[in-house]
Every structure is written in structure tokens, then in C-alpha cells.
Amino acid sequence: MIKYSVYIFLALLFSKILYAKDVNIAETIHLSFFCELDKKIIKNSEHNYQTFFAKDLNEERLDEFEIEAIKPKTLLIKGLSIFLSNSKELKVKVVNKDVILFKAIDSKKKYSESAILDRNSGELIHEITKNIKSENSEKYISFFSCSKKEKKV
């Protein structure tokens, strides 16, 4: 029951933010993070929104996660996934003092990735959706705890 409420909350949160404005970059930033995986929720043919904790998965952390935003419209993501790192056109880009939100969809609209980072708590939620318009769609929602990397001078 809790996992369903978490998923519904995430869906509402993403839809509310996405409905508000697709591009809103209020700050120019360059941030680097080290992120530890806390848990992952999987919905596919084998699992129906089943939660797995980091200790139960082979995935552990993101060593090089970088976000670069340049007002008014540029947002670059590196290190979260190959798809996002290579994505030149993010469909949604929101950067402000509290959150960073982004979403990308492939050209065939069968695959998407989105993420939201709470800049205050360091919590990162990364969602991957495969086979979007299919009855067999798959979702992978990862929860990370991130801390900023200090830049060496």
C-alpha cells in the first residue's frame, strides 16, 4: 500500500510541475554530486511496483553526477544515464533554488527518463519508463541520497 501511495505522490508531483511550465531556469549553476542508491521500485512483467533496497541490488551509487544550467534555457545532465547525458533536447527543464527537474523522451516516444533533485535535502528521484504506450510498460524508480562534491582548486 505504501509503494502505491509513493508512486501516486510522485506521479502527481511530476504532473503538477510539468503542467506549470516546461522550461524555467532561474539560476546559472554547475553542480557535481556523489549519490548513494537507497532503493528502487520496479514495475515490469516480473514485479508489480516491488521495492528493492540498495543492499539487494548490484547498483550502488553515482560517482560522477553533474548538472549544468545556464539561464534562460540550457540544462545539461551528465552521469545519471547515457540517455540523459546524450540528450540534447530535454522536454522539461526547471531549475530554481529548491529543485532541479528534467525530462527527456526518445524520438519514437517509447522511452522516457525524468528526475527531480531536492537541492536542500539532496534527495534524487530518477524514473525510467520503457514501452510507454504499451500494455507491457515498465517503470524503474530509483531513490538516491546525494551530497555535493567540493571542487578542488
Short mmCIF file of N, CA and C in Angstrom, two decimals:
data_model
loop_
_atom_site.label_atom_id
_atom_site.label_comp_id
_atom_site.label_asym_id
_atom_site.label_seq_id
_atom_site.Cartn_x
_atom_site.Cartn_y
_atom_site.Cartn_z
N MET A 1 0.82 -1.19 0.00
CA MET A 1 0.00 0.00 0.00
C MET A 1 0.87 1.26 0.00
N ILE A 2 1.95 1.24 0.76
CA ILE A 2 2.83 2.40 0.84
C ILE A 2 3.46 2.67 -0.52
N LYS A 3 3.88 1.60 -1.22
CA LYS A 3 4.53 1.81 -2.50
C LYS A 3 3.57 2.42 -3.52
N TYR A 4 2.29 2.08 -3.44
CA TYR A 4 1.32 2.69 -4.34
C TYR A 4 1.12 4.16 -4.02
N SER A 5 1.08 4.48 -2.75
CA SER A 5 0.92 5.88 -2.38
C SER A 5 2.15 6.70 -2.77
N VAL A 6 3.35 6.11 -2.67
CA VAL A 6 4.56 6.80 -3.11
C VAL A 6 4.50 7.05 -4.61
N TYR A 7 4.09 6.04 -5.36
CA TYR A 7 4.01 6.20 -6.81
C TYR A 7 2.97 7.25 -7.19
N ILE A 8 1.83 7.24 -6.55
CA ILE A 8 0.79 8.23 -6.84
C ILE A 8 1.30 9.63 -6.49
N PHE A 9 1.98 9.76 -5.35
CA PHE A 9 2.55 11.05 -4.97
C PHE A 9 3.54 11.54 -6.02
N LEU A 10 4.43 10.66 -6.48
CA LEU A 10 5.41 11.04 -7.49
C LEU A 10 4.73 11.45 -8.79
N ALA A 11 3.74 10.68 -9.20
CA ALA A 11 3.02 11.00 -10.43
C ALA A 11 2.35 12.36 -10.33
N LEU A 12 1.72 12.64 -9.21
CA LEU A 12 1.07 13.94 -9.02
C LEU A 12 2.09 15.07 -8.97
N LEU A 13 3.20 14.83 -8.29
CA LEU A 13 4.24 15.84 -8.18
C LEU A 13 4.80 16.17 -9.56
N PHE A 14 5.17 15.14 -10.32
CA PHE A 14 5.72 15.37 -11.65
C PHE A 14 4.69 16.03 -12.55
N SER A 15 3.45 15.58 -12.52
CA SER A 15 2.44 16.16 -13.41
C SER A 15 2.15 17.61 -13.05
N LYS A 16 2.13 17.93 -11.76
CA LYS A 16 1.86 19.31 -11.34
C LYS A 16 2.99 20.23 -11.79
N ILE A 17 4.22 19.79 -11.60
CA ILE A 17 5.35 20.62 -12.00
C ILE A 17 5.42 20.73 -13.53
N LEU A 18 5.17 19.63 -14.23
CA LEU A 18 5.24 19.63 -15.68
C LEU A 18 4.14 20.51 -16.28
N TYR A 19 3.00 20.52 -15.66
CA TYR A 19 1.89 21.32 -16.16
C TYR A 19 2.18 22.81 -16.00
N ALA A 20 2.91 23.16 -14.98
CA ALA A 20 3.16 24.56 -14.68
C ALA A 20 3.96 25.25 -15.79
N LYS A 21 5.11 24.73 -16.16
CA LYS A 21 5.95 25.35 -17.16
C LYS A 21 7.03 24.36 -17.57
N ASP A 22 7.23 24.21 -18.88
CA ASP A 22 8.20 23.22 -19.35
C ASP A 22 9.64 23.68 -19.21
N VAL A 23 9.90 24.95 -19.38
CA VAL A 23 11.27 25.47 -19.26
C VAL A 23 11.25 26.67 -18.33
N ASN A 24 11.98 26.55 -17.23
CA ASN A 24 12.07 27.65 -16.28
C ASN A 24 13.40 27.52 -15.54
N ILE A 25 14.44 28.09 -16.11
CA ILE A 25 15.77 28.03 -15.49
C ILE A 25 16.04 29.39 -14.86
N ALA A 26 15.95 29.42 -13.56
CA ALA A 26 16.07 30.67 -12.81
C ALA A 26 17.49 30.97 -12.35
N GLU A 27 18.40 29.98 -12.46
CA GLU A 27 19.76 30.17 -11.98
C GLU A 27 20.77 29.57 -12.95
N THR A 28 21.96 30.15 -12.99
CA THR A 28 23.09 29.55 -13.69
C THR A 28 23.90 28.82 -12.63
N ILE A 29 24.06 27.49 -12.82
CA ILE A 29 24.76 26.67 -11.82
C ILE A 29 25.63 25.63 -12.51
N HIS A 30 26.60 25.15 -11.79
CA HIS A 30 27.38 23.97 -12.18
C HIS A 30 27.63 23.19 -10.88
N LEU A 31 26.92 22.06 -10.75
CA LEU A 31 27.00 21.27 -9.53
C LEU A 31 27.47 19.86 -9.83
N SER A 32 28.27 19.30 -8.93
CA SER A 32 28.70 17.91 -9.01
C SER A 32 28.25 17.20 -7.74
N PHE A 33 27.78 15.96 -7.92
CA PHE A 33 27.25 15.21 -6.79
C PHE A 33 27.84 13.81 -6.74
N PHE A 34 27.84 13.27 -5.54
CA PHE A 34 28.09 11.86 -5.27
C PHE A 34 26.79 11.35 -4.68
N CYS A 35 26.21 10.30 -5.29
CA CYS A 35 24.89 9.84 -4.86
C CYS A 35 24.91 8.36 -4.52
N GLU A 36 24.33 8.01 -3.39
CA GLU A 36 24.18 6.62 -2.95
C GLU A 36 22.75 6.17 -3.22
N LEU A 37 22.59 5.00 -3.81
CA LEU A 37 21.27 4.44 -4.04
C LEU A 37 20.67 4.00 -2.72
N ASP A 38 19.42 4.41 -2.46
CA ASP A 38 18.70 3.98 -1.27
C ASP A 38 17.79 2.79 -1.59
N LYS A 39 16.98 2.97 -2.64
CA LYS A 39 16.06 1.89 -3.02
C LYS A 39 15.60 2.12 -4.45
N LYS A 40 14.97 1.07 -5.00
CA LYS A 40 14.44 1.14 -6.35
C LYS A 40 13.10 0.43 -6.37
N ILE A 41 12.13 1.06 -7.03
CA ILE A 41 10.82 0.45 -7.23
C ILE A 41 10.74 0.01 -8.69
N ILE A 42 10.37 -1.25 -8.90
CA ILE A 42 10.33 -1.81 -10.25
C ILE A 42 8.92 -2.28 -10.57
N LYS A 43 8.46 -1.88 -11.76
CA LYS A 43 7.19 -2.37 -12.30
C LYS A 43 7.48 -2.91 -13.70
N ASN A 44 7.45 -4.21 -13.85
CA ASN A 44 7.63 -4.84 -15.15
C ASN A 44 6.87 -6.16 -15.16
N SER A 45 7.18 -7.04 -16.10
CA SER A 45 6.44 -8.30 -16.18
C SER A 45 6.69 -9.21 -14.97
N GLU A 46 7.80 -9.02 -14.27
CA GLU A 46 8.12 -9.84 -13.11
C GLU A 46 7.71 -9.20 -11.78
N HIS A 47 7.72 -7.89 -11.73
CA HIS A 47 7.48 -7.18 -10.47
C HIS A 47 6.39 -6.12 -10.67
N ASN A 48 5.48 -6.05 -9.72
CA ASN A 48 4.41 -5.06 -9.77
C ASN A 48 4.66 -4.01 -8.69
N TYR A 49 5.44 -3.02 -9.03
CA TYR A 49 5.84 -1.96 -8.10
C TYR A 49 6.45 -2.54 -6.83
N GLN A 50 7.41 -3.42 -7.04
CA GLN A 50 8.11 -4.04 -5.92
C GLN A 50 9.32 -3.19 -5.55
N THR A 51 9.53 -3.02 -4.26
CA THR A 51 10.63 -2.22 -3.76
C THR A 51 11.84 -3.09 -3.44
N PHE A 52 13.01 -2.65 -3.91
CA PHE A 52 14.27 -3.32 -3.62
C PHE A 52 15.19 -2.30 -2.97
N PHE A 53 15.85 -2.70 -1.92
CA PHE A 53 16.80 -1.82 -1.26
C PHE A 53 18.18 -1.98 -1.88
N ALA A 54 19.02 -0.98 -1.71
CA ALA A 54 20.34 -0.95 -2.36
C ALA A 54 21.14 -2.20 -2.07
N LYS A 55 21.05 -2.72 -0.86
CA LYS A 55 21.83 -3.91 -0.50
C LYS A 55 21.41 -5.14 -1.30
N ASP A 56 20.20 -5.12 -1.88
CA ASP A 56 19.69 -6.24 -2.67
C ASP A 56 19.98 -6.11 -4.16
N LEU A 57 20.58 -5.00 -4.58
CA LEU A 57 20.83 -4.73 -6.00
C LEU A 57 22.32 -4.61 -6.27
N ASN A 58 22.69 -4.81 -7.52
CA ASN A 58 24.09 -4.64 -7.91
C ASN A 58 24.47 -3.17 -8.05
N GLU A 59 23.48 -2.32 -8.29
CA GLU A 59 23.73 -0.90 -8.44
C GLU A 59 23.96 -0.29 -7.07
N GLU A 60 24.92 0.60 -6.98
CA GLU A 60 25.22 1.17 -5.67
C GLU A 60 25.17 2.68 -5.63
N ARG A 61 25.81 3.34 -6.57
CA ARG A 61 25.96 4.79 -6.45
C ARG A 61 26.24 5.44 -7.80
N LEU A 62 26.17 6.76 -7.78
CA LEU A 62 26.58 7.59 -8.91
C LEU A 62 27.81 8.36 -8.45
N ASP A 63 28.95 8.05 -9.03
CA ASP A 63 30.18 8.72 -8.62
C ASP A 63 30.34 10.10 -9.25
N GLU A 64 29.86 10.24 -10.49
CA GLU A 64 30.04 11.49 -11.24
C GLU A 64 28.71 11.95 -11.80
N PHE A 65 27.89 12.59 -11.00
CA PHE A 65 26.62 13.14 -11.44
C PHE A 65 26.75 14.65 -11.46
N GLU A 66 26.59 15.25 -12.65
CA GLU A 66 26.79 16.69 -12.80
C GLU A 66 25.59 17.34 -13.46
N ILE A 67 25.31 18.53 -13.01
CA ILE A 67 24.23 19.33 -13.57
C ILE A 67 24.79 20.71 -13.88
N GLU A 68 24.58 21.14 -15.12
CA GLU A 68 24.99 22.49 -15.51
C GLU A 68 23.77 23.19 -16.11
N ALA A 69 23.43 24.32 -15.55
CA ALA A 69 22.31 25.12 -16.03
C ALA A 69 22.79 26.53 -16.34
N ILE A 70 22.34 27.03 -17.48
CA ILE A 70 22.68 28.39 -17.89
C ILE A 70 21.38 29.09 -18.26
N LYS A 71 21.10 30.18 -17.56
CA LYS A 71 19.88 30.93 -17.84
C LYS A 71 19.90 31.40 -19.29
N PRO A 72 18.83 31.42 -20.01
CA PRO A 72 17.47 31.10 -19.61
C PRO A 72 17.02 29.68 -19.99
N LYS A 73 17.79 28.94 -20.87
CA LYS A 73 17.20 27.70 -21.38
C LYS A 73 18.12 26.48 -21.42
N THR A 74 19.36 26.58 -21.03
CA THR A 74 20.30 25.46 -21.18
C THR A 74 20.38 24.64 -19.91
N LEU A 75 20.22 23.33 -20.06
CA LEU A 75 20.38 22.40 -18.95
C LEU A 75 21.07 21.15 -19.48
N LEU A 76 22.22 20.83 -18.89
CA LEU A 76 22.99 19.65 -19.28
C LEU A 76 23.12 18.72 -18.09
N ILE A 77 22.89 17.42 -18.33
CA ILE A 77 22.94 16.40 -17.29
C ILE A 77 24.01 15.40 -17.70
N LYS A 78 24.92 15.09 -16.79
CA LYS A 78 25.97 14.10 -17.07
C LYS A 78 26.05 13.12 -15.91
N GLY A 79 26.12 11.83 -16.25
CA GLY A 79 26.40 10.82 -15.23
C GLY A 79 25.21 10.11 -14.64
N LEU A 80 24.00 10.56 -14.91
CA LEU A 80 22.82 9.87 -14.37
C LEU A 80 22.47 8.68 -15.26
N SER A 81 22.51 8.89 -16.57
CA SER A 81 22.31 7.80 -17.53
C SER A 81 22.91 8.21 -18.86
N ILE A 82 23.18 7.25 -19.71
CA ILE A 82 23.71 7.54 -21.04
C ILE A 82 22.68 8.31 -21.84
N PHE A 83 21.41 7.91 -21.73
CA PHE A 83 20.33 8.58 -22.46
C PHE A 83 20.27 10.07 -22.12
N LEU A 84 20.29 10.41 -20.85
CA LEU A 84 20.21 11.82 -20.45
C LEU A 84 21.50 12.57 -20.79
N SER A 85 22.64 11.91 -20.66
CA SER A 85 23.91 12.56 -20.98
C SER A 85 23.99 12.92 -22.46
N ASN A 86 23.36 12.09 -23.31
CA ASN A 86 23.40 12.32 -24.76
C ASN A 86 22.20 13.09 -25.27
N SER A 87 21.26 13.37 -24.41
CA SER A 87 20.03 14.04 -24.83
C SER A 87 20.27 15.54 -24.97
N LYS A 88 20.17 16.01 -26.21
CA LYS A 88 20.39 17.43 -26.49
C LYS A 88 19.13 18.25 -26.20
N GLU A 89 17.99 17.63 -26.31
CA GLU A 89 16.73 18.34 -26.13
C GLU A 89 15.92 17.74 -24.99
N LEU A 90 16.11 18.26 -23.81
CA LEU A 90 15.25 17.87 -22.69
C LEU A 90 13.90 18.55 -22.90
N LYS A 91 12.83 17.81 -22.70
CA LYS A 91 11.49 18.37 -22.89
C LYS A 91 11.08 19.28 -21.74
N VAL A 92 11.55 18.95 -20.55
CA VAL A 92 11.23 19.75 -19.37
C VAL A 92 12.54 20.11 -18.68
N LYS A 93 12.66 21.39 -18.34
CA LYS A 93 13.86 21.87 -17.65
C LYS A 93 13.42 22.91 -16.63
N VAL A 94 13.56 22.57 -15.35
CA VAL A 94 13.22 23.51 -14.30
C VAL A 94 14.39 23.54 -13.31
N VAL A 95 14.90 24.72 -13.06
CA VAL A 95 15.99 24.90 -12.10
C VAL A 95 15.65 26.13 -11.26
N ASN A 96 15.59 25.94 -9.95
CA ASN A 96 15.42 27.08 -9.06
C ASN A 96 16.19 26.80 -7.78
N LYS A 97 16.02 27.62 -6.77
CA LYS A 97 16.82 27.47 -5.55
C LYS A 97 16.47 26.21 -4.77
N ASP A 98 15.29 25.62 -5.03
CA ASP A 98 14.85 24.46 -4.28
C ASP A 98 14.97 23.13 -5.03
N VAL A 99 14.64 23.13 -6.31
CA VAL A 99 14.61 21.87 -7.06
C VAL A 99 15.23 22.01 -8.44
N ILE A 100 15.63 20.84 -8.95
CA ILE A 100 16.03 20.71 -10.35
C ILE A 100 15.21 19.57 -10.90
N LEU A 101 14.49 19.82 -11.99
CA LEU A 101 13.60 18.84 -12.59
C LEU A 101 13.89 18.78 -14.08
N PHE A 102 13.95 17.57 -14.63
CA PHE A 102 14.15 17.44 -16.06
C PHE A 102 13.52 16.16 -16.57
N LYS A 103 13.17 16.18 -17.87
CA LYS A 103 12.55 15.03 -18.50
C LYS A 103 12.96 15.00 -19.97
N ALA A 104 13.23 13.79 -20.45
CA ALA A 104 13.56 13.58 -21.87
C ALA A 104 12.78 12.38 -22.38
N ILE A 105 12.36 12.47 -23.64
CA ILE A 105 11.62 11.38 -24.29
C ILE A 105 12.32 11.11 -25.62
N ASP A 106 12.45 9.81 -25.96
CA ASP A 106 13.09 9.48 -27.23
C ASP A 106 12.20 9.91 -28.40
N SER A 107 12.77 9.93 -29.61
CA SER A 107 12.05 10.44 -30.78
C SER A 107 10.82 9.59 -31.13
N LYS A 108 10.81 8.32 -30.78
CA LYS A 108 9.67 7.45 -31.06
C LYS A 108 8.62 7.47 -29.95
N LYS A 109 8.92 8.20 -28.89
CA LYS A 109 8.03 8.34 -27.72
C LYS A 109 7.69 7.00 -27.08
N LYS A 110 8.70 6.13 -27.02
CA LYS A 110 8.53 4.83 -26.36
C LYS A 110 9.34 4.73 -25.08
N TYR A 111 10.24 5.67 -24.86
CA TYR A 111 11.16 5.62 -23.73
C TYR A 111 11.30 7.03 -23.15
N SER A 112 11.25 7.14 -21.84
CA SER A 112 11.46 8.45 -21.22
C SER A 112 12.23 8.30 -19.92
N GLU A 113 12.88 9.37 -19.55
CA GLU A 113 13.54 9.46 -18.26
C GLU A 113 13.24 10.83 -17.68
N SER A 114 13.02 10.85 -16.39
CA SER A 114 12.83 12.11 -15.70
C SER A 114 13.45 12.00 -14.32
N ALA A 115 13.74 13.14 -13.75
CA ALA A 115 14.32 13.15 -12.41
C ALA A 115 14.00 14.46 -11.73
N ILE A 116 13.99 14.40 -10.43
CA ILE A 116 13.83 15.60 -9.62
C ILE A 116 14.84 15.51 -8.48
N LEU A 117 15.55 16.59 -8.27
CA LEU A 117 16.55 16.69 -7.21
C LEU A 117 16.14 17.79 -6.25
N ASP A 118 15.97 17.45 -5.00
CA ASP A 118 15.71 18.44 -3.95
C ASP A 118 17.07 18.99 -3.53
N ARG A 119 17.31 20.24 -3.83
CA ARG A 119 18.63 20.84 -3.57
C ARG A 119 18.90 21.02 -2.09
N ASN A 120 17.86 21.05 -1.28
CA ASN A 120 18.06 21.22 0.17
C ASN A 120 18.39 19.90 0.85
N SER A 121 17.64 18.85 0.55
CA SER A 121 17.84 17.56 1.23
C SER A 121 18.83 16.66 0.49
N GLY A 122 19.04 16.90 -0.81
CA GLY A 122 19.91 16.04 -1.59
C GLY A 122 19.22 14.79 -2.11
N GLU A 123 17.90 14.68 -1.93
CA GLU A 123 17.19 13.51 -2.41
C GLU A 123 16.97 13.63 -3.92
N LEU A 124 17.31 12.57 -4.63
CA LEU A 124 17.17 12.49 -6.08
C LEU A 124 16.25 11.32 -6.39
N ILE A 125 15.23 11.57 -7.20
CA ILE A 125 14.33 10.53 -7.67
C ILE A 125 14.46 10.47 -9.18
N HIS A 126 14.83 9.31 -9.70
CA HIS A 126 15.07 9.11 -11.13
C HIS A 126 14.10 8.06 -11.63
N GLU A 127 13.30 8.40 -12.64
CA GLU A 127 12.30 7.48 -13.17
C GLU A 127 12.60 7.18 -14.64
N ILE A 128 12.61 5.90 -14.96
CA ILE A 128 12.77 5.43 -16.33
C ILE A 128 11.48 4.70 -16.71
N THR A 129 10.93 5.05 -17.87
CA THR A 129 9.74 4.37 -18.37
C THR A 129 10.06 3.82 -19.75
N LYS A 130 9.82 2.52 -19.92
CA LYS A 130 10.05 1.85 -21.20
C LYS A 130 8.71 1.39 -21.76
N ASN A 131 8.62 1.33 -23.08
CA ASN A 131 7.39 0.89 -23.77
C ASN A 131 6.19 1.72 -23.28
N ILE A 132 6.30 3.02 -23.40
CA ILE A 132 5.35 3.95 -22.80
C ILE A 132 3.90 3.65 -23.16
N LYS A 133 3.61 3.47 -24.42
CA LYS A 133 2.21 3.32 -24.84
C LYS A 133 1.79 1.86 -24.97
N SER A 134 2.52 0.98 -24.34
CA SER A 134 2.23 -0.44 -24.42
C SER A 134 1.56 -0.94 -23.14
N GLU A 135 0.84 -2.05 -23.26
CA GLU A 135 0.28 -2.68 -22.07
C GLU A 135 1.39 -3.24 -21.17
N ASN A 136 2.54 -3.48 -21.76
CA ASN A 136 3.67 -4.04 -21.03
C ASN A 136 4.68 -2.95 -20.67
N SER A 137 4.22 -1.77 -20.35
CA SER A 137 5.15 -0.71 -19.99
C SER A 137 5.90 -1.08 -18.72
N GLU A 138 7.10 -0.56 -18.62
CA GLU A 138 7.96 -0.85 -17.47
C GLU A 138 8.37 0.47 -16.83
N LYS A 139 8.47 0.46 -15.50
CA LYS A 139 8.92 1.63 -14.74
C LYS A 139 10.00 1.20 -13.76
N TYR A 140 11.02 2.04 -13.69
CA TYR A 140 12.11 1.84 -12.74
C TYR A 140 12.31 3.18 -12.03
N ILE A 141 11.99 3.23 -10.76
CA ILE A 141 12.08 4.47 -9.99
C ILE A 141 13.15 4.29 -8.93
N SER A 142 14.23 5.06 -9.06
CA SER A 142 15.36 4.96 -8.14
C SER A 142 15.39 6.16 -7.21
N PHE A 143 15.69 5.90 -5.96
CA PHE A 143 15.80 6.93 -4.93
C PHE A 143 17.24 6.99 -4.46
N PHE A 144 17.85 8.17 -4.56
CA PHE A 144 19.24 8.36 -4.18
C PHE A 144 19.35 9.43 -3.09
N SER A 145 20.39 9.31 -2.28
CA SER A 145 20.78 10.38 -1.35
C SER A 145 22.07 10.97 -1.91
N CYS A 146 22.04 12.25 -2.21
CA CYS A 146 23.17 12.90 -2.87
C CYS A 146 23.81 13.95 -1.98
N SER A 147 25.10 14.08 -2.16
CA SER A 147 25.82 15.18 -1.49
C SER A 147 26.70 15.86 -2.52
N LYS A 148 26.85 17.17 -2.37
CA LYS A 148 27.64 17.94 -3.32
C LYS A 148 29.10 17.58 -3.16
N LYS A 149 29.77 17.48 -4.30
CA LYS A 149 31.22 17.30 -4.30
C LYS A 149 31.87 18.67 -4.19
N GLU A 150 32.88 18.76 -3.38
CA GLU A 150 33.61 20.01 -3.27
C GLU A 150 34.60 20.09 -4.43
N LYS A 151 34.69 21.27 -5.02
CA LYS A 151 35.62 21.46 -6.14
C LYS A 151 37.03 21.67 -5.61
N LYS A 152 37.97 20.96 -6.25
CA LYS A 152 39.38 21.12 -5.87
C LYS A 152 39.98 22.32 -6.62
N VAL A 153 40.72 23.12 -5.90
CA VAL A 153 41.31 24.32 -6.50
C VAL A 153 42.75 24.09 -6.81
#
